[in-house]
Tab-separated table of C-alpha atoms and ligand atoms in Angstrom:
chain	number	residue	atom	x	y	z
A	1	MET	CA	63.010	-21.321	29.947
A	2	PRO	CA	60.720	-21.973	27.433
A	3	LYS	CA	61.793	-24.879	25.040
A	4	GLU	CA	61.926	-24.158	21.266
A	5	LEU	CA	61.236	-26.985	19.007
A	6	LYS	CA	62.389	-26.080	15.308
A	7	PHE	CA	60.432	-27.776	12.570
A	8	PRO	CA	62.554	-28.620	9.063
A	9	ASN	CA	63.090	-26.111	6.598
A	10	ASN	CA	60.231	-26.164	4.046
A	11	PHE	CA	57.799	-27.864	6.325
A	12	LEU	CA	54.265	-27.593	5.207
A	13	TRP	CA	51.787	-25.983	7.630
A	14	GLY	CA	48.509	-26.652	6.637
A	15	ALA	CA	44.761	-27.273	7.291
A	16	SER	CA	42.329	-29.995	5.860
A	17	THR	CA	38.819	-29.738	4.185
A	18	SER	CA	36.737	-32.320	2.472
A	19	ALA	CA	34.036	-31.085	-0.681
A	20	TYR	CA	31.217	-32.553	0.963
A	21	GLN	CA	31.740	-31.659	4.212
A	22	ILE	CA	31.871	-27.657	3.668
A	23	GLU	CA	30.996	-26.980	-0.131
A	24	GLY	CA	26.983	-27.293	0.185
A	25	GLY	CA	24.531	-27.887	-2.160
A	26	ILE	CA	25.910	-31.476	-3.307
A	27	VAL	CA	23.784	-33.848	-4.545
A	28	CYS	CA	25.340	-37.536	-4.260
A	29	ASP	CA	24.595	-40.773	-2.292
A	30	TRP	CA	25.294	-39.063	0.974
A	31	SER	CA	22.733	-36.519	0.395
A	32	GLU	CA	20.008	-38.915	-0.393
A	33	TRP	CA	20.925	-41.385	2.506
A	34	GLU	CA	20.831	-38.480	5.017
A	35	LYS	CA	17.191	-37.513	4.052
A	36	LYS	CA	16.246	-41.469	4.640
A	37	ASN	CA	17.943	-41.482	8.054
A	38	ASN	CA	18.002	-38.472	9.810
A	39	LYS	CA	15.048	-39.273	11.739
A	40	ARG	CA	16.315	-42.408	12.841
A	41	LEU	CA	19.848	-40.626	13.576
A	42	ALA	CA	17.970	-38.458	15.912
A	43	GLU	CA	16.270	-40.804	17.997
A	44	GLN	CA	19.303	-42.928	18.546
A	45	ALA	CA	21.451	-40.132	19.808
A	46	GLU	CA	20.220	-40.998	23.395
A	47	ARG	CA	21.656	-44.729	22.592
A	48	TYR	CA	24.935	-43.361	21.470
A	49	TRP	CA	25.851	-40.502	23.346
A	50	SER	CA	26.960	-39.818	27.148
A	51	PRO	CA	24.348	-37.903	29.024
A	52	ALA	CA	26.912	-34.809	29.450
A	53	GLN	CA	27.250	-34.731	25.627
A	54	GLN	CA	23.432	-34.909	25.236
A	55	LYS	CA	23.187	-31.932	27.547
A	56	LYS	CA	25.848	-29.977	25.828
A	57	PHE	CA	24.576	-30.844	22.214
A	58	PRO	CA	20.911	-30.789	22.227
A	59	GLU	CA	20.954	-30.475	18.294
A	60	MET	CA	22.012	-34.117	18.267
A	61	PHE	CA	17.844	-34.666	18.663
A	62	ASP	CA	16.975	-32.697	15.921
A	63	PRO	CA	16.555	-34.320	12.705
A	64	GLU	CA	17.708	-31.062	10.812
A	65	ASN	CA	21.293	-31.485	12.293
A	66	TYR	CA	22.069	-34.586	10.241
A	67	LEU	CA	21.333	-33.092	6.704
A	68	CYS	CA	24.180	-31.179	5.427
A	69	GLY	CA	22.188	-28.798	2.781
A	70	GLN	CA	24.431	-25.696	2.546
A	71	ALA	CA	27.119	-27.071	4.497
A	72	MET	CA	29.375	-24.202	5.283
A	73	ASP	CA	28.805	-22.672	1.557
A	74	SER	CA	32.314	-22.966	0.824
A	75	TYR	CA	30.848	-23.370	-2.770
A	76	ASN	CA	30.028	-19.694	-2.992
A	77	GLN	CA	32.512	-18.785	-0.155
A	78	PHE	CA	36.156	-19.589	-0.895
A	79	ASN	CA	37.443	-15.936	-0.775
A	80	GLU	CA	36.369	-16.283	2.904
A	81	ASP	CA	38.098	-19.499	3.305
A	82	LEU	CA	41.123	-18.066	1.592
A	83	ALA	CA	41.318	-15.438	4.113
A	84	CYS	CA	41.172	-17.621	7.231
A	85	ILE	CA	44.005	-19.745	5.286
A	86	LYS	CA	45.978	-16.221	5.114
A	87	GLU	CA	45.511	-15.248	8.686
A	88	LEU	CA	46.514	-18.493	9.733
A	89	ASN	CA	49.886	-18.112	7.891
A	90	LEU	CA	49.385	-21.503	6.105
A	91	ASN	CA	51.590	-22.160	3.271
A	92	ALA	CA	49.623	-25.436	2.679
A	93	TYR	CA	45.970	-26.418	2.072
A	94	ARG	CA	43.913	-29.865	1.475
A	95	LEU	CA	40.957	-29.737	-0.159
A	96	GLY	CA	38.692	-32.060	-2.287
A	97	ILE	CA	37.050	-32.333	-5.567
A	98	GLU	CA	33.302	-33.685	-5.645
A	99	TRP	CA	32.995	-36.141	-7.941
A	100	ALA	CA	29.288	-35.821	-8.368
A	101	ARG	CA	29.478	-32.286	-8.974
A	102	ILE	CA	32.110	-33.043	-12.022
A	103	GLU	CA	30.196	-35.989	-13.369
A	104	PRO	CA	26.297	-35.930	-12.301
A	105	GLU	CA	25.430	-38.308	-15.088
A	106	GLU	CA	27.466	-41.114	-16.269
A	107	GLY	CA	29.814	-39.924	-19.294
A	108	LYS	CA	28.632	-36.374	-18.832
A	109	PHE	CA	31.093	-33.839	-17.576
A	110	ASP	CA	30.191	-30.353	-16.123
A	111	ARG	CA	32.850	-28.082	-17.496
A	112	LYS	CA	31.431	-25.364	-15.144
A	113	GLU	CA	32.269	-26.902	-12.215
A	114	ILE	CA	35.891	-27.679	-13.697
A	115	GLU	CA	36.175	-24.126	-14.033
A	116	HIS	CA	34.753	-23.428	-10.547
A	117	TYR	CA	37.437	-25.566	-9.131
A	118	ARG	CA	40.172	-24.051	-11.399
A	119	GLN	CA	39.780	-20.837	-9.940
A	120	ILE	CA	40.031	-21.887	-6.513
A	121	LEU	CA	43.335	-23.962	-7.341
A	122	GLN	CA	44.436	-20.826	-9.318
A	123	LYS	CA	44.018	-18.668	-6.163
A	124	LEU	CA	45.643	-20.779	-4.051
A	125	ARG	CA	48.821	-20.755	-6.182
A	126	ASP	CA	48.489	-17.120	-6.802
A	127	ASN	CA	49.072	-16.888	-2.841
A	128	ASN	CA	51.695	-19.273	-2.577
A	129	ILE	CA	49.871	-21.610	-0.756
A	130	LYS	CA	50.751	-25.457	-2.015
A	131	VAL	CA	47.516	-27.576	-2.793
A	132	VAL	CA	46.945	-31.148	-1.476
A	133	LEU	CA	43.992	-32.571	-3.379
A	134	THR	CA	41.787	-35.241	-2.602
A	135	LEU	CA	39.785	-37.146	-5.606
A	136	TRP	CA	37.731	-39.167	-3.499
A	137	HIS	CA	36.597	-38.373	0.140
A	138	TRP	CA	33.511	-41.205	0.966
A	139	THR	CA	30.995	-39.670	-1.501
A	140	MET	CA	30.021	-40.661	-4.824
A	141	PRO	CA	27.814	-39.765	-8.144
A	142	LEU	CA	24.119	-41.164	-7.542
A	143	TRP	CA	24.778	-43.248	-10.706
A	144	VAL	CA	27.598	-44.717	-9.148
A	145	HIS	CA	26.162	-45.544	-6.267
A	146	ASP	CA	23.153	-47.205	-7.815
A	147	GLN	CA	25.554	-49.485	-9.935
A	148	GLY	CA	26.787	-50.877	-6.645
A	149	GLY	CA	29.660	-48.038	-5.483
A	150	TRP	CA	32.959	-49.970	-4.949
A	151	ALA	CA	31.782	-53.563	-4.793
A	152	ASN	CA	30.990	-53.322	-8.496
A	153	LYS	CA	34.255	-53.525	-10.690
A	154	LYS	CA	32.964	-50.788	-13.085
A	155	THR	CA	33.402	-48.101	-10.714
A	156	VAL	CA	36.956	-48.477	-10.742
A	157	LYS	CA	36.999	-47.475	-14.550
A	158	ASP	CA	34.830	-44.788	-13.929
A	159	PHE	CA	36.834	-43.459	-11.399
A	160	CYS	CA	39.786	-43.479	-13.428
A	161	GLN	CA	37.737	-41.805	-16.386
A	162	TYR	CA	36.947	-38.977	-14.083
A	163	SER	CA	40.449	-38.730	-12.150
A	164	GLU	CA	42.018	-38.524	-15.831
A	165	LEU	CA	40.056	-35.832	-16.764
A	166	ILE	CA	40.918	-33.808	-13.528
A	167	VAL	CA	44.593	-34.556	-14.177
A	168	LYS	CA	44.497	-33.491	-17.923
A	169	GLU	CA	42.559	-30.345	-16.709
A	170	LEU	CA	43.736	-29.307	-13.454
A	171	GLY	CA	47.062	-31.607	-12.813
A	172	GLY	CA	49.612	-28.547	-13.340
A	173	LEU	CA	48.035	-26.885	-10.172
A	174	ILE	CA	48.231	-29.313	-7.614
A	175	ASP	CA	51.540	-30.255	-5.399
A	176	TYR	CA	50.264	-33.391	-3.748
A	177	TRP	CA	47.591	-35.936	-4.993
A	178	ILE	CA	45.250	-38.052	-2.443
A	179	THR	CA	43.394	-40.672	-4.566
A	180	LEU	CA	41.403	-42.085	-1.587
A	181	ASN	CA	40.742	-40.720	1.620
A	182	GLU	CA	40.527	-43.371	4.538
A	183	PRO	CA	39.675	-46.167	2.365
A	184	MET	CA	39.585	-48.545	5.236
A	185	MET	CA	37.219	-46.329	6.895
A	186	HIS	CA	34.679	-46.633	4.046
A	187	ILE	CA	34.955	-50.146	4.433
A	188	GLY	CA	34.737	-50.400	8.151
A	189	HIS	CA	31.590	-48.112	8.460
A	190	GLY	CA	30.113	-48.872	4.813
A	191	TYR	CA	30.282	-52.930	4.963
A	192	VAL	CA	30.791	-53.479	8.646
A	193	THR	CA	29.308	-51.669	11.343
A	194	GLY	CA	26.400	-50.187	8.701
A	195	LYS	CA	26.807	-46.614	9.887
A	196	PHE	CA	27.459	-44.787	6.617
A	197	PRO	CA	26.377	-45.439	3.133
A	198	PRO	CA	25.560	-48.156	1.396
A	199	ASN	CA	24.623	-49.592	5.452
A	200	LYS	CA	25.483	-53.260	4.758
A	201	LYS	CA	26.597	-54.988	8.016
A	202	PHE	CA	29.437	-57.605	8.306
A	203	SER	CA	28.776	-58.137	4.709
A	204	LEU	CA	31.894	-60.622	4.313
A	205	LYS	CA	31.564	-61.072	0.679
A	206	ASN	CA	31.495	-57.299	-0.051
A	207	ILE	CA	34.521	-56.443	2.207
A	208	TYR	CA	37.225	-58.218	0.166
A	209	VAL	CA	35.626	-57.038	-3.193
A	210	VAL	CA	35.426	-53.309	-2.206
A	211	PHE	CA	38.797	-53.429	-0.685
A	212	LYS	CA	40.207	-55.139	-3.707
A	213	ASN	CA	38.329	-52.605	-6.249
A	214	LEU	CA	39.712	-49.759	-4.109
A	215	VAL	CA	43.587	-50.859	-4.219
A	216	LYS	CA	42.964	-51.398	-7.646
A	217	ALA	CA	41.689	-47.694	-8.056
A	218	HIS	CA	44.540	-46.583	-6.497
A	219	GLU	CA	47.047	-48.060	-8.622
A	220	ASP	CA	45.607	-47.205	-11.907
A	221	VAL	CA	44.847	-43.613	-10.850
A	222	TYR	CA	48.331	-43.443	-9.553
A	223	LYS	CA	49.617	-44.338	-13.010
A	224	ILE	CA	47.554	-41.975	-14.601
A	225	ILE	CA	48.969	-39.336	-12.585
A	226	HIS	CA	52.209	-40.320	-13.072
A	227	LYS	CA	52.103	-40.509	-17.000
A	228	ASN	CA	50.734	-36.916	-17.091
A	229	PHE	CA	52.958	-35.653	-14.285
A	230	PRO	CA	56.253	-38.025	-13.885
A	231	GLU	CA	57.361	-35.928	-10.953
A	232	ALA	CA	54.094	-35.903	-9.127
A	233	GLN	CA	53.338	-36.899	-5.441
A	234	VAL	CA	50.808	-39.472	-4.938
A	235	SER	CA	49.200	-41.137	-1.823
A	236	ILE	CA	46.497	-42.439	0.229
A	237	ALA	CA	44.892	-40.588	3.153
A	238	MET	CA	45.404	-43.734	5.817
A	239	THR	CA	43.305	-43.486	8.837
A	240	THR	CA	45.597	-44.470	11.499
A	241	GLY	CA	45.378	-45.141	14.930
A	242	PHE	CA	47.520	-46.458	17.942
A	243	PRO	CA	45.695	-49.742	19.246
A	244	GLU	CA	47.651	-51.130	22.543
A	245	PRO	CA	46.975	-53.705	24.938
A	246	ALA	CA	45.264	-52.707	28.085
A	247	CYS	CA	47.822	-55.148	29.733
A	248	LYS	CA	51.117	-55.774	28.267
A	249	TRP	CA	51.320	-59.277	29.993
A	250	ASN	CA	48.083	-60.498	28.452
A	251	ILE	CA	48.847	-62.308	25.671
A	252	ILE	CA	45.255	-62.228	23.882
A	253	GLU	CA	45.118	-58.453	24.436
A	254	VAL	CA	48.543	-58.156	22.614
A	255	ILE	CA	47.364	-60.364	19.710
A	256	MET	CA	44.240	-58.452	19.359
A	257	ALA	CA	46.254	-55.191	19.406
A	258	LYS	CA	48.657	-56.107	16.860
A	259	VAL	CA	45.951	-57.293	14.624
A	260	ALA	CA	43.837	-54.192	15.130
A	261	TYR	CA	46.947	-52.339	14.371
A	262	TYR	CA	48.015	-54.177	11.187
A	263	PHE	CA	44.341	-53.629	9.671
A	264	ARG	CA	44.172	-50.127	10.584
A	265	ASN	CA	47.454	-49.106	9.587
A	266	ASP	CA	49.417	-51.204	7.282
A	267	TRP	CA	47.145	-53.548	5.390
A	268	PHE	CA	46.013	-51.357	2.413
A	269	LEU	CA	49.600	-49.732	2.221
A	270	HIS	CA	51.024	-53.040	1.859
A	271	ARG	CA	48.920	-53.856	-0.838
A	272	VAL	CA	49.368	-50.854	-2.728
A	273	GLY	CA	53.074	-51.244	-2.327
A	274	LYS	CA	55.117	-49.347	-4.536
A	275	PHE	CA	52.491	-47.134	-5.732
A	276	ILE	CA	52.594	-44.462	-3.368
A	277	ASP	CA	55.331	-41.846	-3.675
A	278	TYR	CA	54.525	-40.365	0.439
A	279	ILE	CA	51.994	-41.430	3.131
A	280	GLY	CA	49.122	-39.531	4.221
A	281	VAL	CA	48.594	-39.652	7.908
A	282	ASN	CA	45.286	-39.148	9.453
A	283	TYR	CA	45.624	-39.690	13.125
A	284	TYR	CA	42.875	-38.755	15.877
A	285	HIS	CA	42.860	-42.359	18.294
A	286	HIS	CA	44.523	-44.698	20.426
A	287	ASP	CA	42.928	-47.406	21.981
A	288	ARG	CA	43.544	-49.796	24.928
A	289	ILE	CA	42.414	-53.216	23.682
A	290	VAL	CA	40.719	-55.758	26.370
A	291	TRP	CA	39.661	-59.126	25.720
A	292	TYR	CA	36.148	-58.912	26.678
A	293	PRO	CA	33.387	-56.583	24.608
A	294	PRO	CA	33.324	-53.823	23.676
A	295	PHE	CA	36.744	-54.635	23.450
A	296	LYS	CA	38.445	-51.402	24.345
A	297	LYS	CA	38.876	-49.528	27.585
A	298	ASN	CA	40.243	-46.120	27.486
A	299	LEU	CA	41.444	-44.075	30.580
A	300	ASN	CA	39.766	-41.269	29.264
A	301	GLU	CA	41.407	-38.902	31.766
A	302	GLU	CA	40.860	-36.041	29.263
A	303	ILE	CA	38.031	-36.536	26.363
A	304	ASP	CA	37.228	-33.899	24.074
A	305	ASP	CA	33.345	-33.365	22.729
A	306	ARG	CA	33.152	-36.423	20.371
A	307	GLY	CA	34.251	-38.512	23.532
A	308	TRP	CA	37.892	-38.940	21.995
A	309	GLU	CA	40.626	-39.751	24.404
A	310	LEU	CA	43.492	-37.208	23.898
A	311	TYR	CA	46.463	-39.098	23.649
A	312	PRO	CA	49.503	-37.276	21.448
A	313	GLU	CA	52.005	-39.937	22.081
A	314	GLY	CA	49.953	-42.267	19.855
A	315	ILE	CA	51.043	-40.026	16.754
A	316	TYR	CA	54.726	-40.898	17.661
A	317	TYR	CA	54.356	-44.432	17.425
A	318	VAL	CA	52.465	-44.162	14.256
A	319	LEU	CA	55.064	-42.214	12.660
A	320	LYS	CA	57.639	-44.644	14.084
A	321	GLY	CA	55.723	-47.584	12.875
A	322	TYR	CA	55.794	-45.810	9.321
A	323	LYS	CA	59.386	-45.600	8.794
A	324	LYS	CA	59.840	-49.144	7.849
A	325	TYR	CA	58.245	-48.012	4.445
A	326	GLN	CA	61.133	-45.431	3.794
A	327	LYS	CA	58.781	-42.837	2.228
A	328	PRO	CA	58.266	-39.151	3.016
A	329	MET	CA	54.871	-38.371	5.261
A	330	LEU	CA	52.376	-35.796	5.492
A	331	ILE	CA	50.221	-35.677	8.613
A	332	LEU	CA	47.227	-35.063	6.614
A	333	GLU	CA	44.515	-34.857	9.524
A	334	ASN	CA	44.968	-34.289	13.144
A	335	GLY	CA	42.308	-32.311	15.294
A	336	THR	CA	39.839	-32.448	17.934
A	337	ALA	CA	36.129	-31.592	18.378
A	338	ASP	CA	35.998	-28.861	20.858
A	339	ALA	CA	33.413	-26.307	20.748
A	340	ASP	CA	34.709	-24.117	23.632
A	341	ASP	CA	37.969	-24.356	22.183
A	342	LYS	CA	39.484	-25.339	25.780
A	343	LEU	CA	41.918	-27.800	24.168
A	344	ARG	CA	42.509	-27.193	20.886
A	345	ALA	CA	45.703	-25.166	21.256
A	346	ARG	CA	47.147	-27.417	23.435
A	347	TYR	CA	46.337	-30.331	21.346
A	348	ILE	CA	48.012	-28.996	18.425
A	349	LYS	CA	51.104	-28.402	20.429
A	350	ASP	CA	51.299	-31.906	22.283
A	351	HIS	CA	50.720	-33.526	18.886
A	352	LEU	CA	53.559	-31.416	17.309
A	353	LYS	CA	55.966	-32.227	20.192
A	354	CYS	CA	55.355	-35.824	19.406
A	355	ILE	CA	55.728	-35.456	15.935
A	356	HIS	CA	58.812	-33.332	16.302
A	357	ARG	CA	60.327	-36.401	18.581
A	358	ALA	CA	59.517	-38.932	15.644
A	359	ILE	CA	61.376	-36.482	13.369
A	360	GLN	CA	64.195	-36.074	15.653
A	361	GLU	CA	64.549	-39.837	15.431
A	362	GLY	CA	64.435	-40.561	11.739
A	363	ALA	CA	61.012	-40.233	10.552
A	364	ASP	CA	60.658	-38.259	7.479
A	365	VAL	CA	57.490	-35.967	8.240
A	366	ARG	CA	57.441	-33.034	5.880
A	367	GLY	CA	54.116	-31.265	6.831
A	368	TYR	CA	51.350	-31.296	9.333
A	369	PHE	CA	47.514	-30.345	8.310
A	370	TYR	CA	45.346	-29.509	11.166
A	371	TRP	CA	41.548	-31.024	10.798
A	372	SER	CA	39.770	-28.680	10.180
A	373	LEU	CA	39.904	-24.968	8.832
A	374	LEU	CA	36.376	-24.721	9.669
A	375	ASP	CA	33.739	-26.451	11.474
A	376	ASN	CA	32.125	-28.936	8.882
A	377	PHE	CA	29.276	-31.510	8.455
A	378	GLU	CA	30.793	-34.521	10.415
A	379	TRP	CA	29.189	-37.181	8.327
A	380	ALA	CA	26.799	-39.603	10.560
A	381	GLU	CA	27.179	-36.958	13.714
A	382	GLY	CA	26.058	-34.151	11.362
A	383	TYR	CA	26.652	-30.576	12.771
A	384	TRP	CA	27.077	-30.977	16.532
A	385	PRO	CA	30.771	-31.688	16.608
A	386	LYS	CA	33.084	-28.676	16.008
A	387	PHE	CA	36.572	-29.574	14.880
A	388	GLY	CA	37.120	-26.087	13.358
A	389	LEU	CA	39.819	-23.644	13.988
A	390	TYR	CA	37.012	-21.398	12.813
A	391	ALA	CA	33.421	-21.628	13.896
A	392	VAL	CA	30.651	-20.682	11.236
A	393	ASP	CA	27.348	-19.101	11.568
A	394	ARG	CA	25.127	-21.076	9.802
A	395	LYS	CA	22.459	-18.570	10.606
A	396	ASN	CA	23.926	-15.103	9.593
A	397	ASN	CA	25.499	-15.846	6.092
A	398	PHE	CA	28.079	-18.648	7.025
A	399	LYS	CA	30.003	-16.210	8.696
A	400	ARG	CA	33.654	-17.439	9.633
A	401	ILE	CA	34.238	-16.876	13.370
A	402	ALA	CA	37.737	-17.193	14.429
A	403	ARG	CA	38.483	-19.345	17.549
A	404	PRO	CA	41.090	-17.983	19.928
A	405	SER	CA	43.386	-21.172	18.959
A	406	VAL	CA	43.815	-19.633	15.548
A	407	LYS	CA	46.263	-17.315	17.095
A	408	ALA	CA	48.281	-20.051	18.751
A	409	TYR	CA	48.163	-22.164	15.520
A	410	ALA	CA	49.010	-18.978	13.589
A	411	GLU	CA	52.136	-18.214	15.236
A	412	ILE	CA	53.651	-21.752	15.002
A	413	CYS	CA	52.930	-21.535	11.180
A	414	GLN	CA	54.724	-18.196	10.885
A	415	THR	CA	57.763	-18.880	13.173
A	416	ASN	CA	58.135	-22.826	11.885
A	417	LYS	CA	58.177	-23.839	15.673
A	418	VAL	CA	56.859	-24.661	18.836
A	419	VAL	CA	57.522	-23.048	22.013
A	420	ILE	CA	57.108	-25.309	25.142
A	421	ASP	CA	56.611	-23.566	28.421
B	501	BGC	C1	37.752	-38.368	8.168
B	501	BGC	C2	36.996	-36.755	8.233
B	501	BGC	C3	36.314	-36.325	9.368
B	501	BGC	C4	37.123	-36.890	10.750
B	501	BGC	C5	36.692	-36.499	11.959
B	501	BGC	C6	38.415	-38.241	9.333
B	501	BGC	O1	38.083	-39.616	9.588
B	501	BGC	O2	38.463	-38.260	7.048
B	501	BGC	O3	35.840	-36.269	7.088
B	501	BGC	O4	35.471	-35.268	9.629
B	501	BGC	O5	37.683	-37.899	10.783
B	501	BGC	O6	35.361	-37.137	12.159
């Protein structure tokens, strides 16, 4: 007998995107960084990816793969995206606003772009789709980059000014706010591994300054939003993960896993303390931590195209871990890179099963957003990883093509339940 897992009434069923990864035609720190680094990224592909990945995605050796360009042309094709959202029976959608479009030059705000976003948000409202809006998803205007990005205290003030304008102009059309997407990822890849702009490696001085400025930026924008909309729901989309010791009797691995868990899941939240109304959870990973380099050794019985091990139980532990904050939670990203769509439907169901279990045990989860609605520009990996429920034919007028898993997810969203065979 199939078992039915019902989700709470008014549960939000959504999909997520970010501005830079789908809109196209944006000039910002990333667009300039790619142009300087795309050849290097193509040359290094052999070093980073397995022979199987290299064989399956030869485009990783093509420098063009690392240039965002027109992305998925969502700037011009929002109606197409909306058709996908409706086909999926979603009642919520997460999207981003691009700071570089709104304020391409310091202090010069572009009214035309504000109106562009207003139209999109209004269409979502007209279709009864709740909006989760991200104000900053890793990219910044060139002038902000040139003044030192988040390592410069002035950026906090500038971010507040941009955010205040958005709040005043568009705030009435927003249901849930995200000030910052995965600040720890920006710190980790921007200032520790050097994989993302501004490419700093183990820059200890910067790490703490950037952390402090990001915390302050969140707090100040939180206050601005609440001053204008006292009932607003404001949060951060947190990079979460479930690091666990490979051997639970090995005290060093136990401690290392605890430290990794704290930095990934809790450090930022502890610092912003009371300035959050809900917790935004992005979950993709678990890692088995070992005491010797490279410090993780996953079983990898089943991995996706990106090489990430499928480990749905991890989301259960993350949600249980977040219960201590006594806040509602939204899963704002959960997804898999799966070009052949062999794993996706099961991936979604298996994660929802674990989320349902956490809800049964008291976790106040109010919604689930799959990453991503469309295939998109996957940052330093470029275009080869395919996270989308919809593929996009970038050579044929960016046509959106439903993958088979669309049907499975659309049914879950429509019925508010998961059927387990
Ligand atoms: C980011 C997304 C990204 C996804 C998959 C998340 O950490 O927020 O922008 O596309 O991971 O790589």
